[in-house]
Amino acid sequence: MRSTILSVGTEILFGEIVNTNTVFLSQQLQQLGIDVMYHHTVGDNSGRLADLIKLCFEDCDLVITTGGLGPTQDDLTKETACRVLGDELVLHQPSMDALEARFQKFGRPMTENNRKQAYLPSKSTAFPNDCGTAPGFALEVDGKCIICLPGPPHEMKDMWEKQAKPFLEKKADAVIFSKMIRTFGIGESALETAILDLVDGQTDPTLATYAKNGQCSLRIASKRKTREEAEAAVAEMLVKVQERVGEYIYSTEDEELFDVLGKKLLENNISIACAESCTGGLFAGGLTDIPGISQVFDRGIVTYTNRAKMEELGVKGETLETYDAVSEQTAKEMAAGLQKKTGCRLCLSVTGNAGPGGGTEERPVGLMFIGAAFDGKLVCRRLDPRGRDRSGNRRWAVLNMCELALRLLEGRE
Amino acid sequence: MRSTILSVGTEILFGEIVNTNTVFLSQQLQQLGIDVMYHHTVGDNSGRLADLIKLCFEDCDLVITTGGLGPTQDDLTKETACRVLGDELVLHQPSMDALEARFQKFGRPMTENNRKQAYLPSKSTAFPNDCGTAPGFALEVDGKCIICLPGPPHEMKDMWEKQAKPFLEKKADAVIFSKMIRTFGIGESALETAILDLVDGQTDPTLATYAKNGQCSLRIASKRKTREEAEAAVAEMLVKVQERVGEYIYSTEDEELFDVLGKKLLENNISIACAESCTGGLFAGGLTDIPGISQVFDRGIVTYTNRAKMEELGVKGETLETYDAVSEQTAKEMAAGLQKKTGCRLCLSVTGNAGPGGGTEERPVGLMFIGAAFDGKLVCRRLDPRGRDRSGNRRWAVLNMCELALRLLEGRE
């Protein structure tokens, strides 16, 4: 199946919002095995929208629109879709009931133009909106299918998961099941080499690698007659992948490093504290983004100056003088000092030069050290420069803190 | 002038990258007074790209493409633009010289396919690339203009600023000059009301408000014969705006709160430390994103638990018991304790419940307190819930810390 994603909204053309809907839908369609041929964006203008929908159907069988389903006069997607595919809007009573119930629940008066949202194309399949007022729908005429979803991302995603995705899965003659495997510490080409024999000559499941921000992911996807068959094929391939690169895998469920670490800390009730220099609080900030983490996270200390490192963490002046603040010794003393102070079971530290200035030959921009104290162990990981900018260096250090912590918790370091 | 932005790249259709180029160019074109009618994205396919370029020119006089200028076989934008507009690629010697110099500088061998990048349409204006290898260009034929820019955002933006924007400004019969004014603490409708008499009946300069993440911005734009005239008109209007809402303006140069604060701290060499609870290090993380901030930033302490608040900042157990951790008293004791400990001139604190859980009637999710100690003053700002989620609450608190700090530094609090 060939598809186009069509975004409707003048605010997108003004550059006022980043169109994340299109990114989400592209990934989702890809996973369903549906080719995405184009992305188009058009303003709230019925004539131009109609022309674009017609154009889409010249080359594609499926058009997914987002936006323009609201109650105001410039919301024109429904009317235009009807016009192009030769249908008409009729009252959809279940949608009207839902709309009235929603307004009642929030104690707001329902205005006349809100009622407009309960009108849907007569031949369409209605998609209820659990997160907002505008229902969506799928309209199929002569082998052409248009699916209209609301513009606000949380409404769109919810409707996609509950309505549009199952709708499209039912239409397909096969089911695609996939898993995104997250790795850390292995480059894309090394990963590809390690699984080369699994990729070669293999048509199903397929394996595809993705590199982003210094991390590689691997998607294992299978297209079979039933979901059970596809799941089994993916599981079987995952075992083979794990035999080869299991050492580098931190999630088989497409989770972020922070989420995996947070879950592990909470599950095992392991208290944690951190001492950051060059990352300036980003590790603490990321970890505390996880709801409920206060159960295990005691404190974080951003020791930017040498004085703060000595006062807060008991780093020795001698160590700073002899080895420098950016050194394995300092990183270790930071972690050990933090553990002594807080009594937390896991204490992490980082010190380094994120740049852009201050680099020397001996200690170039990007040289950073991660320290960790855990259950009597005191370890350090050295990060060498890889040409990243300040933000990139800081992010890279934070990811390494997460990953080193995970390895320690799992007894792999 | 009517324009279309055309992004070229299969990776965009796969949803692998967020298309920020289009957002940037939309805003820039808008500011030049050029209407953006469509955004299109197409994969690395010459036939479909050619069809789309033709379609664009049916409705627009300007097409700006990004991507597909690289050295590999699937980089087809140049060839396709030539084909549609009836031109041919010829060697552009200055581009070849720049390319060779670049490879020499980085000590990498130049392969044959790299030379392809020095070929440009014979009738085009070359746009040198100061950040990468692929030059861009503008090609005008029969009143139709196509501007081709590279895909990597930092290359594209640099070439836009230095080449494409001046090129388009020269073509225009007028010059647009605008300023983006940043405010904090005033809502969009209140801002609009305050400047209503300036907006009404005013055709130039124009005033437009933008709301994002709880902050409002105001763009003052003027289109005149010369840049001097436009600048003068904007400056005159800015004075009137400042008379009405100057109290809320923190930047007339479209800067972020963190950047304004960092600049002020560095200029006046004011030492700073922070103690964070619910924001978990995000304030420290944001401030330390500013290069060179180590000159004034001493340390940050993330005191997530009550014990950490007492141990690190000397908050009294009695205070926590009587008033709770989420209270004005605790916020003030955190800031005062931090100042006592560090001796920093400006000490900021924050405590609150970012959610999603843990809310009570007395202390609902979203209730947060910002404390600040500066030059003998000890102040507190209370933030009441506004229905934000965890991330939103945390971001809102960080912005308020910045803004409260700025007011103190400027003697406005």
PDB file of C-alpha atoms in Angstrom, chain A residues 2 5 12-20 22-24 26-27 30 36-43 48 51-52 55 59 210 212 276-295 297-305 307-308 311-312 338 341-344 355-356 390-391 394, chain B residues 2 5 12-20 22-24 26-27 30 36-43 48 51-52 55 59 210 212 276-295 297-305 307-308 311-312 338 341-344 355-356 390-391 394:
ATOM      1  CA  ARG A   2       1.280   3.512  -0.826  1.00  0.00           C
ATOM      2  CA  ILE A   5       0.598  12.095   5.090  1.00  0.00           C
ATOM      3  CA  ILE A  12       2.492  24.842  10.414  1.00  0.00           C
ATOM      4  CA  LEU A  13       3.214  26.907   7.294  1.00  0.00           C
ATOM      5  CA  PHE A  14       4.031  29.865   9.565  1.00  0.00           C
ATOM      6  CA  GLY A  15       6.644  27.720  11.314  1.00  0.00           C
ATOM      7  CA  GLU A  16       4.865  28.214  14.611  1.00  0.00           C
ATOM      8  CA  ILE A  17       4.826  24.526  15.484  1.00  0.00           C
ATOM      9  CA  VAL A  18       7.089  21.589  14.759  1.00  0.00           C
ATOM     10  CA  ASN A  19       5.156  18.935  12.909  1.00  0.00           C
ATOM     11  CA  THR A  20       5.774  15.918  15.142  1.00  0.00           C
ATOM     12  CA  THR A  22       4.138  13.474  10.644  1.00  0.00           C
ATOM     13  CA  VAL A  23       7.213  11.899  12.245  1.00  0.00           C
ATOM     14  CA  PHE A  24       5.030   9.692  14.429  1.00  0.00           C
ATOM     15  CA  SER A  26       5.682   7.932   9.266  1.00  0.00           C
ATOM     16  CA  GLN A  27       7.206   5.546  11.775  1.00  0.00           C
ATOM     17  CA  GLN A  30       6.490   2.053   8.118  1.00  0.00           C
ATOM     18  CA  VAL A  36       5.059   6.619   2.815  1.00  0.00           C
ATOM     19  CA  MET A  37       5.607   8.392  -0.488  1.00  0.00           C
ATOM     20  CA  TYR A  38       5.057  12.044   0.448  1.00  0.00           C
ATOM     21  CA  HIS A  39       4.471  14.469   3.268  1.00  0.00           C
ATOM     22  CA  HIS A  40       2.411  17.513   2.349  1.00  0.00           C
ATOM     23  CA  THR A  41       1.350  20.486   4.410  1.00  0.00           C
ATOM     24  CA  VAL A  42      -1.310  22.951   3.346  1.00  0.00           C
ATOM     25  CA  GLY A  43      -3.034  25.844   5.091  1.00  0.00           C
ATOM     26  CA  ARG A  48      -5.797  23.982  -2.137  1.00  0.00           C
ATOM     27  CA  ASP A  51      -6.304  19.808  -5.058  1.00  0.00           C
ATOM     28  CA  LEU A  52      -3.720  18.164  -2.841  1.00  0.00           C
ATOM     29  CA  LEU A  55      -2.986  14.722  -6.250  1.00  0.00           C
ATOM     30  CA  ASP A  59      -0.078   8.060  -6.714  1.00  0.00           C
ATOM     31  CA  TYR A 210      19.422   2.880  13.178  1.00  0.00           C
ATOM     32  CA  LYS A 212      21.254   8.265  16.665  1.00  0.00           C
ATOM     33  CA  GLU A 276      28.162  16.196  38.485  1.00  0.00           C
ATOM     34  CA  SER A 277      30.694  18.628  37.179  1.00  0.00           C
ATOM     35  CA  CYS A 278      30.624  19.143  33.389  1.00  0.00           C
ATOM     36  CA  THR A 279      27.060  17.846  32.979  1.00  0.00           C
ATOM     37  CA  GLY A 280      25.885  20.476  35.453  1.00  0.00           C
ATOM     38  CA  GLY A 281      22.784  18.674  36.727  1.00  0.00           C
ATOM     39  CA  LEU A 282      21.573  17.038  33.523  1.00  0.00           C
ATOM     40  CA  PHE A 283      21.868  13.535  34.956  1.00  0.00           C
ATOM     41  CA  ALA A 284      19.857  14.474  38.044  1.00  0.00           C
ATOM     42  CA  GLY A 285      17.415  16.368  35.836  1.00  0.00           C
ATOM     43  CA  GLY A 286      16.909  13.358  33.568  1.00  0.00           C
ATOM     44  CA  LEU A 287      16.548  10.845  36.364  1.00  0.00           C
ATOM     45  CA  THR A 288      14.053  13.007  38.256  1.00  0.00           C
ATOM     46  CA  ASP A 289      11.904  13.228  35.146  1.00  0.00           C
ATOM     47  CA  ILE A 290      10.724   9.745  36.123  1.00  0.00           C
ATOM     48  CA  PRO A 291       7.581   9.936  38.303  1.00  0.00           C
ATOM     49  CA  GLY A 292       8.039   8.278  41.689  1.00  0.00           C
ATOM     50  CA  ILE A 293      11.841   8.344  41.567  1.00  0.00           C
ATOM     51  CA  SER A 294      11.862  10.233  44.889  1.00  0.00           C
ATOM     52  CA  GLN A 295      11.562   6.789  46.517  1.00  0.00           C
ATOM     53  CA  PHE A 297      16.834   9.309  44.562  1.00  0.00           C
ATOM     54  CA  ASP A 298      18.366  11.013  47.575  1.00  0.00           C
ATOM     55  CA  ARG A 299      20.252  13.979  46.156  1.00  0.00           C
ATOM     56  CA  GLY A 300      22.434  15.325  43.404  1.00  0.00           C
ATOM     57  CA  ILE A 301      25.303  17.743  43.764  1.00  0.00           C
ATOM     58  CA  VAL A 302      26.583  19.905  40.955  1.00  0.00           C
ATOM     59  CA  THR A 303      30.158  20.674  41.959  1.00  0.00           C
ATOM     60  CA  TYR A 304      31.294  23.043  39.268  1.00  0.00           C
ATOM     61  CA  THR A 305      34.246  24.598  41.077  1.00  0.00           C
ATOM     62  CA  ARG A 307      36.159  24.406  46.017  1.00  0.00           C
ATOM     63  CA  ALA A 308      32.715  22.824  45.722  1.00  0.00           C
ATOM     64  CA  GLU A 311      33.649  21.058  50.355  1.00  0.00           C
ATOM     65  CA  GLU A 312      30.761  18.939  49.137  1.00  0.00           C
ATOM     66  CA  LEU A 338      29.415  11.232  47.895  1.00  0.00           C
ATOM     67  CA  LYS A 341      28.359  11.590  52.808  1.00  0.00           C
ATOM     68  CA  THR A 342      24.987  10.197  51.772  1.00  0.00           C
ATOM     69  CA  GLY A 343      25.214   6.484  52.474  1.00  0.00           C
ATOM     70  CA  CYS A 344      23.468   5.810  49.172  1.00  0.00           C
ATOM     71  CA  GLY A 355      34.039  22.673  25.847  1.00  0.00           C
ATOM     72  CA  PRO A 356      34.050  24.717  23.779  1.00  0.00           C
ATOM     73  CA  ARG A 390      29.299  21.191  24.250  1.00  0.00           C
ATOM     74  CA  SER A 391      25.733  19.881  24.308  1.00  0.00           C
ATOM     75  CA  ARG A 394      27.205  16.660  28.033  1.00  0.00           C
TER      76      ARG A 394
ATOM     77  CA  ARG B   2       4.482  32.863  -3.014  1.00  0.00           C
ATOM     78  CA  ILE B   5       9.443  24.543   0.895  1.00  0.00           C
ATOM     79  CA  ILE B  12      12.300  12.097   6.489  1.00  0.00           C
ATOM     80  CA  LEU B  13       9.564   9.901   4.987  1.00  0.00           C
ATOM     81  CA  PHE B  14      10.730   7.071   7.266  1.00  0.00           C
ATOM     82  CA  GLY B  15      10.183   9.355  10.270  1.00  0.00           C
ATOM     83  CA  GLU B  16      13.828   8.969  11.238  1.00  0.00           C
ATOM     84  CA  ILE B  17      14.420  12.687  11.627  1.00  0.00           C
ATOM     85  CA  VAL B  18      12.295  15.646  12.657  1.00  0.00           C
ATOM     86  CA  ASN B  19      12.202  18.170   9.858  1.00  0.00           C
ATOM     87  CA  THR B  20      13.356  21.292  11.701  1.00  0.00           C
ATOM     88  CA  THR B  22      11.118  23.494   7.325  1.00  0.00           C
ATOM     89  CA  VAL B  23      10.173  25.204  10.583  1.00  0.00           C
ATOM     90  CA  PHE B  24      13.214  27.476  10.377  1.00  0.00           C
ATOM     91  CA  SER B  26       8.949  29.002   7.266  1.00  0.00           C
ATOM     92  CA  GLN B  27       9.700  31.531   9.985  1.00  0.00           C
ATOM     93  CA  GLN B  30       7.455  34.830   6.811  1.00  0.00           C
ATOM     94  CA  VAL B  36       4.626  30.003   2.362  1.00  0.00           C
ATOM     95  CA  MET B  37       1.870  28.090   0.587  1.00  0.00           C
ATOM     96  CA  TYR B  38       2.998  24.464   0.996  1.00  0.00           C
ATOM     97  CA  HIS B  39       5.510  22.162   2.604  1.00  0.00           C
ATOM     98  CA  HIS B  40       6.305  19.051   0.610  1.00  0.00           C
ATOM     99  CA  THR B  41       8.607  16.144   1.376  1.00  0.00           C
ATOM    100  CA  VAL B  42       9.674  13.585  -1.179  1.00  0.00           C
ATOM    101  CA  GLY B  43      12.204  10.735  -1.108  1.00  0.00           C
ATOM    102  CA  ARG B  48       8.741  12.196  -8.139  1.00  0.00           C
ATOM    103  CA  ASP B  51       6.867  16.223 -10.694  1.00  0.00           C
ATOM    104  CA  LEU B  52       6.703  18.021  -7.362  1.00  0.00           C
ATOM    105  CA  LEU B  55       3.628  21.319  -9.303  1.00  0.00           C
ATOM    106  CA  ASP B  59       1.178  28.006  -7.811  1.00  0.00           C
ATOM    107  CA  TYR B 210       2.931  34.475  19.998  1.00  0.00           C
ATOM    108  CA  LYS B 212       4.484  29.285  23.860  1.00  0.00           C
ATOM    109  CA  GLU B 276      16.568  22.335  43.624  1.00  0.00           C
ATOM    110  CA  SER B 277      13.955  19.898  44.766  1.00  0.00           C
ATOM    111  CA  CYS B 278      11.162  19.241  42.253  1.00  0.00           C
ATOM    112  CA  THR B 279      13.165  20.468  39.241  1.00  0.00           C
ATOM    113  CA  GLY B 280      15.835  17.904  40.072  1.00  0.00           C
ATOM    114  CA  GLY B 281      18.806  19.702  38.520  1.00  0.00           C
ATOM    115  CA  LEU B 282      17.156  21.200  35.447  1.00  0.00           C
ATOM    116  CA  PHE B 283      17.974  24.761  36.493  1.00  0.00           C
ATOM    117  CA  ALA B 284      21.652  23.907  37.019  1.00  0.00           C
ATOM    118  CA  GLY B 285      21.638  21.893  33.804  1.00  0.00           C
ATOM    119  CA  GLY B 286      20.199  24.799  31.830  1.00  0.00           C
ATOM    120  CA  LEU B 287      22.499  27.414  33.301  1.00  0.00           C
ATOM    121  CA  THR B 288      25.599  25.286  32.736  1.00  0.00           C
ATOM    122  CA  ASP B 289      24.674  24.920  29.093  1.00  0.00           C
ATOM    123  CA  ILE B 290      26.128  28.425  28.711  1.00  0.00           C
ATOM    124  CA  PRO B 291      29.820  28.246  27.776  1.00  0.00           C
ATOM    125  CA  GLY B 292      32.056  30.048  30.268  1.00  0.00           C
ATOM    126  CA  ILE B 293      29.459  30.028  33.072  1.00  0.00           C
ATOM    127  CA  SER B 294      31.987  28.270  35.320  1.00  0.00           C
ATOM    128  CA  GLN B 295      33.348  31.771  36.037  1.00  0.00           C
ATOM    129  CA  PHE B 297      28.460  29.259  38.817  1.00  0.00           C
ATOM    130  CA  ASP B 298      29.751  27.693  42.012  1.00  0.00           C
ATOM    131  CA  ARG B 299      27.512  24.716  42.620  1.00  0.00           C
ATOM    132  CA  GLY B 300      24.027  23.283  42.505  1.00  0.00           C
ATOM    133  CA  ILE B 301      22.450  20.945  44.985  1.00  0.00           C
ATOM    134  CA  VAL B 302      19.533  18.690  44.201  1.00  0.00           C
ATOM    135  CA  THR B 303      17.945  18.017  47.561  1.00  0.00           C
ATOM    136  CA  TYR B 304      15.228  15.566  46.739  1.00  0.00           C
ATOM    137  CA  THR B 305      14.665  14.130  50.213  1.00  0.00           C
ATOM    138  CA  ARG B 307      17.140  14.511  54.880  1.00  0.00           C
ATOM    139  CA  ALA B 308      19.163  16.041  52.037  1.00  0.00           C
ATOM    140  CA  GLU B 311      21.998  17.990  55.729  1.00  0.00           C
ATOM    141  CA  GLU B 312      22.945  20.023  52.675  1.00  0.00           C
ATOM    142  CA  LEU B 338      22.753  27.655  50.571  1.00  0.00           C
ATOM    143  CA  LYS B 341      27.167  27.453  53.000  1.00  0.00           C
ATOM    144  CA  THR B 342      28.564  28.756  49.727  1.00  0.00           C
ATOM    145  CA  GLY B 343      28.880  32.492  50.223  1.00  0.00           C
ATOM    146  CA  CYS B 344      27.515  33.023  46.715  1.00  0.00           C
ATOM    147  CA  GLY B 355       3.280  15.475  39.995  1.00  0.00           C
ATOM    148  CA  PRO B 356       1.757  13.343  38.714  1.00  0.00           C
ATOM    149  CA  ARG B 390       5.180  16.820  35.339  1.00  0.00           C
ATOM    150  CA  SER B 391       7.535  18.088  32.642  1.00  0.00           C
ATOM    151  CA  ARG B 394       9.305  21.454  36.090  1.00  0.00           C
TER     152      ARG B 394
END
